PDB file of C-alpha atoms and ligand atoms in Angstrom:
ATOM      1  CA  UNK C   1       0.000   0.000   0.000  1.00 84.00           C
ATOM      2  CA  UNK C   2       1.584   3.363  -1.049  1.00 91.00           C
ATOM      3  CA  UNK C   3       0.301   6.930   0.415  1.00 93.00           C
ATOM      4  CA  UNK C   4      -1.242   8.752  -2.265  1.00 94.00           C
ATOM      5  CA  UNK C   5      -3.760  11.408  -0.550  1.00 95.00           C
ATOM      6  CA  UNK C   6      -2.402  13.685   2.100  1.00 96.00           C
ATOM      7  CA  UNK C   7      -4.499  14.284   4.950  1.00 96.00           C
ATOM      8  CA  UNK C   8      -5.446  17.953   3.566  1.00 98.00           C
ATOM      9  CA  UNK C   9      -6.476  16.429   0.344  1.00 98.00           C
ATOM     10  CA  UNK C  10      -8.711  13.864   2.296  1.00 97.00           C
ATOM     11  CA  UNK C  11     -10.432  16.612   4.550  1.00 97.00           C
ATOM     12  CA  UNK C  12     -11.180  18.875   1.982  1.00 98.00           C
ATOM     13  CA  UNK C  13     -13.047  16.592  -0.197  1.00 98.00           C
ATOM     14  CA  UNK C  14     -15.229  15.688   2.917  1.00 97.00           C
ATOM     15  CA  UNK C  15     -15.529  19.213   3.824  1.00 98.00           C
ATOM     16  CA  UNK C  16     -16.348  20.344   0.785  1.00 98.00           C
ATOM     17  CA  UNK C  17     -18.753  17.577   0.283  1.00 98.00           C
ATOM     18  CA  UNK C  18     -20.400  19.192   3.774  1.00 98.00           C
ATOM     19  CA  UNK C  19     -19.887  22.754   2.688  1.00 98.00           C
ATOM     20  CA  UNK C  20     -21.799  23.010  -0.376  1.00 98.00           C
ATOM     21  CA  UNK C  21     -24.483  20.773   1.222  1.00 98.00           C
ATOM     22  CA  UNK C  22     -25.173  23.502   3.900  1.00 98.00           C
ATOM     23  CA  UNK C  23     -24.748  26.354   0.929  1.00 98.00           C
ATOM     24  CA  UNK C  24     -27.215  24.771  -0.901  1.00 98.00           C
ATOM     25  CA  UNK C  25     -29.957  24.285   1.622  1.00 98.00           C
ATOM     26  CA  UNK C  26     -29.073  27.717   3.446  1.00 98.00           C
ATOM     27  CA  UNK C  27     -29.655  29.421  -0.184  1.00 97.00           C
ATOM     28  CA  UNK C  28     -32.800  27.650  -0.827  1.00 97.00           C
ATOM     29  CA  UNK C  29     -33.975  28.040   2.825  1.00 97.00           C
ATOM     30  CA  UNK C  30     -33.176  32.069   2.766  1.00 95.00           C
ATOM     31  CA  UNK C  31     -30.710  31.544   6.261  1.00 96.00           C
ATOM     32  CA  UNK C  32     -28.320  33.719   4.991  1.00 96.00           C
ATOM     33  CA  UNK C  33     -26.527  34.431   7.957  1.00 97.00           C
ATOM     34  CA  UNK C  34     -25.461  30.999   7.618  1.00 98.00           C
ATOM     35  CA  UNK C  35     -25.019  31.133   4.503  1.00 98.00           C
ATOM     36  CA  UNK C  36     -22.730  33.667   4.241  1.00 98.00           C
ATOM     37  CA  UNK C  37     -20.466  32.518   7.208  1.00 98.00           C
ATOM     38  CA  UNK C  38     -20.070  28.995   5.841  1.00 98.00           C
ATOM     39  CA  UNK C  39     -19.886  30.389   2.325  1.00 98.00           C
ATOM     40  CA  UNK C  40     -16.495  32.313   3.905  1.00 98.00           C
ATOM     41  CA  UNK C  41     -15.397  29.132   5.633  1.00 98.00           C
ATOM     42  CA  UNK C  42     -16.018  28.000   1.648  1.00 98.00           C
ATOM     43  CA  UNK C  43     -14.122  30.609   0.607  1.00 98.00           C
ATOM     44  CA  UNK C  44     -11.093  30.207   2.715  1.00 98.00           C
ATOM     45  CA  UNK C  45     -10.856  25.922   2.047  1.00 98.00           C
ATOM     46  CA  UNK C  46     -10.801  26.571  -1.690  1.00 98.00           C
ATOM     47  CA  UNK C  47      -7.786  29.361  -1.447  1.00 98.00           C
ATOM     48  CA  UNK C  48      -6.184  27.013   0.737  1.00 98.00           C
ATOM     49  CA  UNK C  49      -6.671  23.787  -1.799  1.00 98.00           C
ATOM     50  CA  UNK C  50      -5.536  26.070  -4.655  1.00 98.00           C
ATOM     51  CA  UNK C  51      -2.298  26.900  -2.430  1.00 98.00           C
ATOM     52  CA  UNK C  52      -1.960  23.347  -1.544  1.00 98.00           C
ATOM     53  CA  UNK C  53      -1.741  22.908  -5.710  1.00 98.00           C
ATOM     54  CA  UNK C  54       1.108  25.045  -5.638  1.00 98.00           C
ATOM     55  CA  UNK C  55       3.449  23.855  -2.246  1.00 97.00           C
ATOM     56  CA  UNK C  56       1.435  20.619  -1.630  1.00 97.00           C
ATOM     57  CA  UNK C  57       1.609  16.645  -2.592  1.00 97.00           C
ATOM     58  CA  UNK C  58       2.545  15.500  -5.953  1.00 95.00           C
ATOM     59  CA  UNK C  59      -1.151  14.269  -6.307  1.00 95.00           C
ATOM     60  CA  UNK C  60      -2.556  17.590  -4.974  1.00 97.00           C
ATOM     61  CA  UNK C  61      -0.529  19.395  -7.522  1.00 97.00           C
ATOM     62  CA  UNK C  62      -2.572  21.765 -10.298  1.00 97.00           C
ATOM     63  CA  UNK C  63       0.005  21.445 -12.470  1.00 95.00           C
ATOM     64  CA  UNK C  64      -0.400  17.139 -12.660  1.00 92.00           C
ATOM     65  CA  UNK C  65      -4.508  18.091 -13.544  1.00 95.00           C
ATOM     66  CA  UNK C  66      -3.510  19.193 -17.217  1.00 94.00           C
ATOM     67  CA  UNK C  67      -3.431  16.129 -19.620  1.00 93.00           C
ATOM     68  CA  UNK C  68      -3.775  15.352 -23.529  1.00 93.00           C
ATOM     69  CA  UNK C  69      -6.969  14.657 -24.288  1.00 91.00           C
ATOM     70  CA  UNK C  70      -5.716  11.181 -26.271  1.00 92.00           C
ATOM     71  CA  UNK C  71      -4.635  10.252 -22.021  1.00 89.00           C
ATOM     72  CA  UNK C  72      -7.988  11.459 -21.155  1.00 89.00           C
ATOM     73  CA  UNK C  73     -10.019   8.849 -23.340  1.00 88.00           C
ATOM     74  CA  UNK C  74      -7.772   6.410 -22.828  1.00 86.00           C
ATOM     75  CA  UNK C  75      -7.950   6.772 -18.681  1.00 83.00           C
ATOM     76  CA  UNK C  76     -12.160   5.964 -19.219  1.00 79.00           C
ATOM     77  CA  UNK C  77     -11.015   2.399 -20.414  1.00 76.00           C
ATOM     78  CA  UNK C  78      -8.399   1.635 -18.375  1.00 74.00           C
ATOM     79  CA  UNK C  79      -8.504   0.047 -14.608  1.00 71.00           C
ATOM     80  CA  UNK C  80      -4.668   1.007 -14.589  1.00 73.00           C
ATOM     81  CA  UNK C  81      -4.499   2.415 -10.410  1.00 75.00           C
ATOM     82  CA  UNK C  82      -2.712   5.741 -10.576  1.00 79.00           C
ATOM     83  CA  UNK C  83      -1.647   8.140  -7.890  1.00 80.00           C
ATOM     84  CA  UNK C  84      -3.691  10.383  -8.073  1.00 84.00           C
ATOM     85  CA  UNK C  85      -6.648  11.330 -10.287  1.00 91.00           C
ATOM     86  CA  UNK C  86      -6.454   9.556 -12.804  1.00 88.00           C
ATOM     87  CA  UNK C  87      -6.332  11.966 -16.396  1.00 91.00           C
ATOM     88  CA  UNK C  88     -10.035  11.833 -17.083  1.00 90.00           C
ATOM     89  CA  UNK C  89     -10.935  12.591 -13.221  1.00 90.00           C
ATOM     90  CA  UNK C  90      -8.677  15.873 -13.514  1.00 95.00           C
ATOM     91  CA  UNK C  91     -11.054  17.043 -16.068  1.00 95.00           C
ATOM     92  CA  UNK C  92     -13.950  16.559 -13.291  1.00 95.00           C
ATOM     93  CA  UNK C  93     -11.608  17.480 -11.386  1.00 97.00           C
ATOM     94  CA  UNK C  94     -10.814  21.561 -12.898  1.00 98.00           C
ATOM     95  CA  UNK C  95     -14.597  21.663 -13.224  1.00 98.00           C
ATOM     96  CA  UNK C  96     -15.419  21.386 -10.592  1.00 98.00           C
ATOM     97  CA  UNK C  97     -12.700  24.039  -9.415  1.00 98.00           C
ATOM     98  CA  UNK C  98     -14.351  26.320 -11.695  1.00 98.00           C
ATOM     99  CA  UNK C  99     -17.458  25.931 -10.699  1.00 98.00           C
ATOM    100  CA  UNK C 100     -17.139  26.142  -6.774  1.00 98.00           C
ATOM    101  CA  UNK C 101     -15.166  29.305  -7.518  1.00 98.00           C
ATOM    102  CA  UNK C 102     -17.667  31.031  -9.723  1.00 98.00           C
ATOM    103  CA  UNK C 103     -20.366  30.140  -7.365  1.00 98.00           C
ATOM    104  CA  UNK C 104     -18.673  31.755  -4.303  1.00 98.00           C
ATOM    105  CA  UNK C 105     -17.486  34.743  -6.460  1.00 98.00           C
ATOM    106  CA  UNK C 106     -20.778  35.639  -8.069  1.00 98.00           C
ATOM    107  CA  UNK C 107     -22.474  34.928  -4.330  1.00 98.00           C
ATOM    108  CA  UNK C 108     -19.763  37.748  -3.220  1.00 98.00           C
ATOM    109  CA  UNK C 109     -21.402  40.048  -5.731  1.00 98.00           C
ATOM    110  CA  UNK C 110     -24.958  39.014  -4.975  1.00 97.00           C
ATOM    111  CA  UNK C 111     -27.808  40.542  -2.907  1.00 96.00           C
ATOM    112  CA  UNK C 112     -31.524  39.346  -2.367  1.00 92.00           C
ATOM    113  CA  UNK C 113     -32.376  43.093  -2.192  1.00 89.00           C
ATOM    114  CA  UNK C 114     -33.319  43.033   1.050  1.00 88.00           C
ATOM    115  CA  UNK C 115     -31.336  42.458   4.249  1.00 88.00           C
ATOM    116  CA  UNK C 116     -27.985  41.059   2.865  1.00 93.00           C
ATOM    117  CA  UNK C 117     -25.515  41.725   0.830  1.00 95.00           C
ATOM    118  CA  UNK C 118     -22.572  39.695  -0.655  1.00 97.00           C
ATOM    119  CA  UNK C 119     -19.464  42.190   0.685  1.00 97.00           C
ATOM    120  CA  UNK C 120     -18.662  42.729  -3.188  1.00 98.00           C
ATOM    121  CA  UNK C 121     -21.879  44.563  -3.901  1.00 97.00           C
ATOM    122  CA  UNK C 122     -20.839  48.262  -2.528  1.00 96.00           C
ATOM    123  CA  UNK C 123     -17.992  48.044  -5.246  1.00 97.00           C
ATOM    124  CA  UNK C 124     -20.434  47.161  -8.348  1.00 97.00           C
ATOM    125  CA  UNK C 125     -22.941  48.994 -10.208  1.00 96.00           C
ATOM    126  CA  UNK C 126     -26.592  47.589  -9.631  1.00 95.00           C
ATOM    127  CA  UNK C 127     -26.150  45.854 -13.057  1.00 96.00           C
ATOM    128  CA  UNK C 128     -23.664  44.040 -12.089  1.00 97.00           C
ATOM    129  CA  UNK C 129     -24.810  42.886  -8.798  1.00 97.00           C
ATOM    130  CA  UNK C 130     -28.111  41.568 -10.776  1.00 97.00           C
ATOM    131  CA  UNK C 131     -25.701  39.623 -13.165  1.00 98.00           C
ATOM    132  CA  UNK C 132     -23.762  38.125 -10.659  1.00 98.00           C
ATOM    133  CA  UNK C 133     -27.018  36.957  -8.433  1.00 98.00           C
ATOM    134  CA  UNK C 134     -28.816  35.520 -11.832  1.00 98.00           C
ATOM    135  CA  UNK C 135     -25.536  33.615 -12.420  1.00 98.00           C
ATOM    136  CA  UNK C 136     -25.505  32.579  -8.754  1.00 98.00           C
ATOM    137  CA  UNK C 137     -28.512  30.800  -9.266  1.00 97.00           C
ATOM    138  CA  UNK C 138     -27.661  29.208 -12.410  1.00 98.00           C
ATOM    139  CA  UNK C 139     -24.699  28.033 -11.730  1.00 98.00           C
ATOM    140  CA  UNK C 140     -25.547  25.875  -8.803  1.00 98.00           C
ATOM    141  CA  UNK C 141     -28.123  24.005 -11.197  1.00 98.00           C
ATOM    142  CA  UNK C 142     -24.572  23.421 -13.116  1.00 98.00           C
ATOM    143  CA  UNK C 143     -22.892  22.093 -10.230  1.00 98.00           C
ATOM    144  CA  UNK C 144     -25.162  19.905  -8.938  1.00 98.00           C
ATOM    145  CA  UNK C 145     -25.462  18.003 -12.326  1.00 98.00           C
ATOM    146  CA  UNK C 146     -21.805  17.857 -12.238  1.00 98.00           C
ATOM    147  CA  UNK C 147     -21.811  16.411  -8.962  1.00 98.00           C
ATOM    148  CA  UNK C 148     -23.977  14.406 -10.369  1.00 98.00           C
ATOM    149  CA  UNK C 149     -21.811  13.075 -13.171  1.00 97.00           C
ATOM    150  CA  UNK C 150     -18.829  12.877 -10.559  1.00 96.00           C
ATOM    151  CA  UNK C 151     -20.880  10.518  -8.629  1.00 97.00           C
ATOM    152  CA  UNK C 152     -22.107   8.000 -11.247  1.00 96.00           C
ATOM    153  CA  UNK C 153     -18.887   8.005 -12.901  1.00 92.00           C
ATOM    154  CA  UNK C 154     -17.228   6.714  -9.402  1.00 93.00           C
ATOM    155  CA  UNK C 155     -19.872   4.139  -8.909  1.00 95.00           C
ATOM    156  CA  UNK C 156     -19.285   2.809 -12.820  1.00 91.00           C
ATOM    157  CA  UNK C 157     -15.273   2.564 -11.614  1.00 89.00           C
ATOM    158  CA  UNK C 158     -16.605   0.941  -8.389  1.00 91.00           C
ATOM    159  CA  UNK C 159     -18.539  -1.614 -11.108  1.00 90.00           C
ATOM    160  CA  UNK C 160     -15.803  -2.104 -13.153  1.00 86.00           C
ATOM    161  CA  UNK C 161     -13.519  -3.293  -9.994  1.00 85.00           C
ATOM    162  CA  UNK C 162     -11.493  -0.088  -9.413  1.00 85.00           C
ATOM    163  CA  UNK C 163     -12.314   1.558  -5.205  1.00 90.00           C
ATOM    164  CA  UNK C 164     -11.745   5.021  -5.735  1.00 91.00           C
ATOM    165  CA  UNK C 165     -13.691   6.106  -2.254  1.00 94.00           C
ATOM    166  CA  UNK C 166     -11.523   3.868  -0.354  1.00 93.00           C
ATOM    167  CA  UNK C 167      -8.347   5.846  -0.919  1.00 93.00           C
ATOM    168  CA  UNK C 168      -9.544   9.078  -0.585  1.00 94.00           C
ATOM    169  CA  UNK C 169     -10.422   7.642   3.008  1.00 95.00           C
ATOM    170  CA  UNK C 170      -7.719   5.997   4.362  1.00 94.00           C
ATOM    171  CA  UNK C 171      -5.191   8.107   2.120  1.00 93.00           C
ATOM    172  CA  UNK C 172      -3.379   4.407   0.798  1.00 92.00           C
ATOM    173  CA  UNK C 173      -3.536   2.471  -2.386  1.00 89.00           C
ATOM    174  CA  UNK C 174      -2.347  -0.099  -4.296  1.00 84.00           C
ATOM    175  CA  UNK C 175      -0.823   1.724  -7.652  1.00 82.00           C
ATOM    176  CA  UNK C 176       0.867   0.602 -10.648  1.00 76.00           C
ATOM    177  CA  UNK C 177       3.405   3.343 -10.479  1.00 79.00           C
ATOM    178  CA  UNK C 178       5.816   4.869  -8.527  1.00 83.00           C
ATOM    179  CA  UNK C 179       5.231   6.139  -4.728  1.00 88.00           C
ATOM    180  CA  UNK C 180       4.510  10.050  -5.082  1.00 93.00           C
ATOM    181  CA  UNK C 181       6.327  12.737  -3.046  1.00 95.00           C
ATOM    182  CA  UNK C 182       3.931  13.566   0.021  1.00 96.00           C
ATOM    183  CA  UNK C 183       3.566  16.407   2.059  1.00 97.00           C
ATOM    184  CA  UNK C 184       2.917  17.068   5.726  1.00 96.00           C
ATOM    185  CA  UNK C 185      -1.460  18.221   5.290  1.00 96.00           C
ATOM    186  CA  UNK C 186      -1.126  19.921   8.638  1.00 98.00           C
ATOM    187  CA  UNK C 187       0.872  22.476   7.117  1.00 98.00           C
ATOM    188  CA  UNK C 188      -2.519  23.366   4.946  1.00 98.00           C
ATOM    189  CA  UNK C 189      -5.020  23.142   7.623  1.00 98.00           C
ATOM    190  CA  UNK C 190      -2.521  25.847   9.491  1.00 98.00           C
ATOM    191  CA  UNK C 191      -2.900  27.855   5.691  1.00 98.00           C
ATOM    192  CA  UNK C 192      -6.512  27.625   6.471  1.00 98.00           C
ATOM    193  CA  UNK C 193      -7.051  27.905   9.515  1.00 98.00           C
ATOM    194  CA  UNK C 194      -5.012  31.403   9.409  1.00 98.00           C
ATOM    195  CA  UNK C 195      -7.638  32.377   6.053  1.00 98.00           C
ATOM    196  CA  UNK C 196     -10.712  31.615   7.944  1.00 98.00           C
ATOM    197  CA  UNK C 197      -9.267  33.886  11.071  1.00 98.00           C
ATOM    198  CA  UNK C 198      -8.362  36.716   8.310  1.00 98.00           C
ATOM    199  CA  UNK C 199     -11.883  36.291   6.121  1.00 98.00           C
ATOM    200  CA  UNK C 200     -14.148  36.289   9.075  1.00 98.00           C
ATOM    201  CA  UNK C 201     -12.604  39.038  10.568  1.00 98.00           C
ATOM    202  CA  UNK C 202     -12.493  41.155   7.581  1.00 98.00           C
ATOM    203  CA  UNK C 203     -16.114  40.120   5.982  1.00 97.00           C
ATOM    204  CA  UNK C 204     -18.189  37.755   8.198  1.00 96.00           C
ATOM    205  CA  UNK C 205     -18.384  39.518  11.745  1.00 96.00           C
ATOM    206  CA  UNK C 206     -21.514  40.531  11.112  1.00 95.00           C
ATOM    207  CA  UNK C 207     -23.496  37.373   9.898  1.00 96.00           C
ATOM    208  CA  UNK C 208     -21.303  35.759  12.764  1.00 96.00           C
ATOM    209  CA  UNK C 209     -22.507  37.550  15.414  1.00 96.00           C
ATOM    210  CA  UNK C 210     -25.971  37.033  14.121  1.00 95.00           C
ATOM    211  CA  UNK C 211     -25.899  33.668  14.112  1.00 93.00           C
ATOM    212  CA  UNK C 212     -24.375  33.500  17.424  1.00 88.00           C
TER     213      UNK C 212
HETATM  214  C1  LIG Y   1     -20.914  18.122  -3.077  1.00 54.47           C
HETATM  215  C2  LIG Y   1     -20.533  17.012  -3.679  1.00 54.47           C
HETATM  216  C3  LIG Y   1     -19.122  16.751  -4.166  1.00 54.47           C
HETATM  217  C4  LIG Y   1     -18.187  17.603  -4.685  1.00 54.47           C
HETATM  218  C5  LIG Y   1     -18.329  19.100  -4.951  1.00 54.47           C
HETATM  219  C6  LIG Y   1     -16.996  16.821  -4.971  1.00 54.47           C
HETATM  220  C7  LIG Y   1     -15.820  17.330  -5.504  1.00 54.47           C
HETATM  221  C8  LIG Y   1     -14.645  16.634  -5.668  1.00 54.47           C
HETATM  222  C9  LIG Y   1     -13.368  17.213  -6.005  1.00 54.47           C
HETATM  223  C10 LIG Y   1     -13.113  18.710  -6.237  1.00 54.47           C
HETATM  224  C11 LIG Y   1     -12.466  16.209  -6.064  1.00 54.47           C
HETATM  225  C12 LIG Y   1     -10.975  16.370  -6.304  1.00 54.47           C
HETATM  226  C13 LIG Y   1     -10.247  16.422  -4.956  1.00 54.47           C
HETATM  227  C14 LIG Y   1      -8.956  17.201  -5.020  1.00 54.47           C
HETATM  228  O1  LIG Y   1      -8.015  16.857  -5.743  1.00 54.47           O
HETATM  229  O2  LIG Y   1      -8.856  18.235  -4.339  1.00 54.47           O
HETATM  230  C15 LIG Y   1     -13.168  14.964  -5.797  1.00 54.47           C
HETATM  231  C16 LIG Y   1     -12.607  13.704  -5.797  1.00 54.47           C
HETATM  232  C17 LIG Y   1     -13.292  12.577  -5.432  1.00 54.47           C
HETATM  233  N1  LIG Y   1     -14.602  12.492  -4.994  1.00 54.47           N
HETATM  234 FE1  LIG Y   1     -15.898  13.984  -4.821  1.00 54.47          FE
HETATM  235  N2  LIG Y   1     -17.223  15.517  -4.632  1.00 54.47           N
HETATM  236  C18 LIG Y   1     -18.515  15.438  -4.130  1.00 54.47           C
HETATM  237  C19 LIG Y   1     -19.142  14.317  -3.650  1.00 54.47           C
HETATM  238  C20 LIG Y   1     -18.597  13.075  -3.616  1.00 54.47           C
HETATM  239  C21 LIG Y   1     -19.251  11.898  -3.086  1.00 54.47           C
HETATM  240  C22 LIG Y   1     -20.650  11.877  -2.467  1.00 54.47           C
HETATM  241  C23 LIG Y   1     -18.375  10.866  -3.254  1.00 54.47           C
HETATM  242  C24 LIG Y   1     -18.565   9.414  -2.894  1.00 54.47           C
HETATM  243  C25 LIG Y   1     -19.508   8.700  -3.426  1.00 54.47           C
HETATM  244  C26 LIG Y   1     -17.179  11.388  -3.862  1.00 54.47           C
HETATM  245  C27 LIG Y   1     -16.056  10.664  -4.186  1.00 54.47           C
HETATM  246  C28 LIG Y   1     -14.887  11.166  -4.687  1.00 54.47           C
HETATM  247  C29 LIG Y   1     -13.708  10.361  -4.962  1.00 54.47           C
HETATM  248  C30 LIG Y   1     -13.603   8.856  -4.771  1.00 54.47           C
HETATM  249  C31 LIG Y   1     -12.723  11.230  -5.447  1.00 54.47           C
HETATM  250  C32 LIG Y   1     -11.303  10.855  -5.884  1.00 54.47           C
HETATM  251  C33 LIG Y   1     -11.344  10.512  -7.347  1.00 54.47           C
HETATM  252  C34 LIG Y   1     -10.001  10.044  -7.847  1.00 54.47           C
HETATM  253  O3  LIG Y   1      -9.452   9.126  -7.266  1.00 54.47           O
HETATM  254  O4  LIG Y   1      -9.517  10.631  -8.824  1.00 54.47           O
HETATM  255  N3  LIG Y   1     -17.343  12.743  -4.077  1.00 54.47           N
HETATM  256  N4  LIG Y   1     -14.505  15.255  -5.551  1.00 54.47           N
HETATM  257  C1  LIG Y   2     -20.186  27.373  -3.249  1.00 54.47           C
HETATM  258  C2  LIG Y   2     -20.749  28.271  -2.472  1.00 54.47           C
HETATM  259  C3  LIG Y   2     -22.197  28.683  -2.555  1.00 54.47           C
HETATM  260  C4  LIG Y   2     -23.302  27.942  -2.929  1.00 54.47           C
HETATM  261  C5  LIG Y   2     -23.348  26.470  -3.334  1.00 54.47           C
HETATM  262  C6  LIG Y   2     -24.444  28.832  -2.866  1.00 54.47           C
HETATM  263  C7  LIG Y   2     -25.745  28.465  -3.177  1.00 54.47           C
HETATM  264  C8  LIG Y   2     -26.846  29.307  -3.146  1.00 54.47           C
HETATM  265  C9  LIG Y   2     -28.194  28.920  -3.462  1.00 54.47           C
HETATM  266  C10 LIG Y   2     -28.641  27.523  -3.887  1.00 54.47           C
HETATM  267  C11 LIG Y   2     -28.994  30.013  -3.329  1.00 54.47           C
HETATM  268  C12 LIG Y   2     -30.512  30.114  -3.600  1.00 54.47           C
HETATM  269  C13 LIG Y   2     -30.720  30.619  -4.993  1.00 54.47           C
HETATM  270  C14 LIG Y   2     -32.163  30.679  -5.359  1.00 54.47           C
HETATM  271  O1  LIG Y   2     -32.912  31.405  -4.695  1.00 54.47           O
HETATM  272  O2  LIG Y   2     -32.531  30.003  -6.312  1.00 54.47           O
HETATM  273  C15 LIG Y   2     -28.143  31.110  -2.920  1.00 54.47           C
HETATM  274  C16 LIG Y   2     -28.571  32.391  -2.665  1.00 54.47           C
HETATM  275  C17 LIG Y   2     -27.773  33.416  -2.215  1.00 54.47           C
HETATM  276  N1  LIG Y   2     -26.406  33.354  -1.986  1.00 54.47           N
HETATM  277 FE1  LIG Y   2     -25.209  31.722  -2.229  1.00 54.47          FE
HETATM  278  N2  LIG Y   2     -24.036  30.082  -2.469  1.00 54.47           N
HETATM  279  C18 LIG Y   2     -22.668  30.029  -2.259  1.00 54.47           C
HETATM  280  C19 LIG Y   2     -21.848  31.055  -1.822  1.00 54.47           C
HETATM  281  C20 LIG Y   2     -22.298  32.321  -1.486  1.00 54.47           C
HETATM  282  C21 LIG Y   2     -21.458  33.375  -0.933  1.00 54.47           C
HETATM  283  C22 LIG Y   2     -19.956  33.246  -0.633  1.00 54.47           C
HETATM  284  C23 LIG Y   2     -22.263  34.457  -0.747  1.00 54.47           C
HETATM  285  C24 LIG Y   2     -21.930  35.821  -0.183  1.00 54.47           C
HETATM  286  C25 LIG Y   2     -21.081  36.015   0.809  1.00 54.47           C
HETATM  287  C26 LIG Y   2     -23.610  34.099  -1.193  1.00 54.47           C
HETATM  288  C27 LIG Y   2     -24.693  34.943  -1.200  1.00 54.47           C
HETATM  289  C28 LIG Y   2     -25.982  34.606  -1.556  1.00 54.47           C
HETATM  290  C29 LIG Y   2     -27.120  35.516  -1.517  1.00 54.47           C
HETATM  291  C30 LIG Y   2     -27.105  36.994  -1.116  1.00 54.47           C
HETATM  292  C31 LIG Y   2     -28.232  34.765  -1.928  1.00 54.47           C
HETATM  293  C32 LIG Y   2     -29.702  35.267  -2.041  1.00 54.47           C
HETATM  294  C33 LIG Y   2     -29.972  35.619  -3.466  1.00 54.47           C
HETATM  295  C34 LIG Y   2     -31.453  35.852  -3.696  1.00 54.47           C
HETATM  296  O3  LIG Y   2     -32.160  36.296  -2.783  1.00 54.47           O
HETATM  297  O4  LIG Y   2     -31.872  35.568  -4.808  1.00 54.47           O
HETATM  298  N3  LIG Y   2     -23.590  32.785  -1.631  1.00 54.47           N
HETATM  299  N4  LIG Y   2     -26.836  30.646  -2.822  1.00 54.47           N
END
């Protein structure tokens, strides 16, 4: 068994997973205090993964997501275990990047003309801020098909004999190459633990104090 997911890597997904949950329903629900202070905590995990990219594991690495598409097909036929994701996950992968970001960025900018506003909105014209919430509630109806997709297509690896949950659990797994370089994934959790301190002091004392 060879270490392929630092322990950053691991929490992340799971907090993500949690995070957009609670997003999701606080939107829907209209508990934007909550809303806003989770969608901060968001916020501050995503800089932090996108850091990680930069100083973490091999396998974390952004650079290791970009592939030729003729790997890309060829990784949906294969049961070949790599570290990491494999080259057709790292498409999912970036997507799903892009998404997350343009949700919280847009949600920054967006307002339900009433009580709250995203922190963005003094900056913007009115326009804008009307752009930015009609793409904030378009976009989620893009992610959650993509989370969607993400999920089938694990469950069709599961079928096909390759465990792809099991690693991202216990961080080990039996691969056909060689061991990657690992990082330390307390090092990120102190990168965002200091980003949630910073964000929350600079944006979310408000809804914070609300909700407390
Ligand atoms: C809100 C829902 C979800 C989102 C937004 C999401 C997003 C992601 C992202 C961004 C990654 C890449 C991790 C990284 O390199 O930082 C990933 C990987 C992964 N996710 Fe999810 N995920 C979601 C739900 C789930 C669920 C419910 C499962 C389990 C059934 C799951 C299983 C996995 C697995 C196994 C991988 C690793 C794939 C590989 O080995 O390449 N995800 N997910
Ligand atoms: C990935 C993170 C986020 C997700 C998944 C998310 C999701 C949602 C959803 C589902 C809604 C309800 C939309 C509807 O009424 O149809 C919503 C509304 C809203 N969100 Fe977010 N959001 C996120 C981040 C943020 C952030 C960071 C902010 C600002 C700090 C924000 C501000 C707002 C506001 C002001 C509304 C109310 C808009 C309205 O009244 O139409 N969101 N969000």
């Amino acid at each position: 068994m060879t270490k392929v997911w630092d322990g950053f890597i691991r929490g992340f997904h799971w907090l993500l997973v949690v995070g957009i949950t609670v997003l999701y329903f606080s939107g829907e629900e209209g508990w934007l205090d909550l809303h806003f202070v989770v969608g901060y905590l968001l916020l501050a995990l995503m800089i932090t993964r996108m850091i990680w990219g930069i100083i973490g594991s091999d396998t974390a690495k952004l650079s290791s997501l970009f592939h030729h598409p003729k790997h890309i097909f060829a990784a949906l036929k294969s049961k070949f275990s790599y570290a990491g994701h494999n080259p057709a996950g790292s498409v999912m992968v970036l997507l799903f990047f892009v998404l997350v970001f343009t949700q919280l960025i847009s949600g920054l900018m967006t307002t339900d003309d009433i009580l709250m506003e995203g922190p963005l909105v003094t900056y913007i014209s009115y326009e804008l801020a009307e752009i930015a919430g009609d793409i904030h509630r378009l976009n989620i109806d893009i992610l959650l098909v993509a989370i969607a997709i993400h999920i089938v297509a694990i469950m069709v690896y599961r079928v096909k004999g390759v465990n792809l949950i099991k690693p991202l659990l216990t961080g080990k797994n039996d691969i056909d190459t060689a061991a990657p370089r690992m990082r330390k994934g307390w090092v990120a959790y102190v990168i965002f633990l200091l980003l949630v301190a910073f964000i929350l002091y600079v944006w979310g004392l408000e809804p914070l104090n609300a909700l407390l």
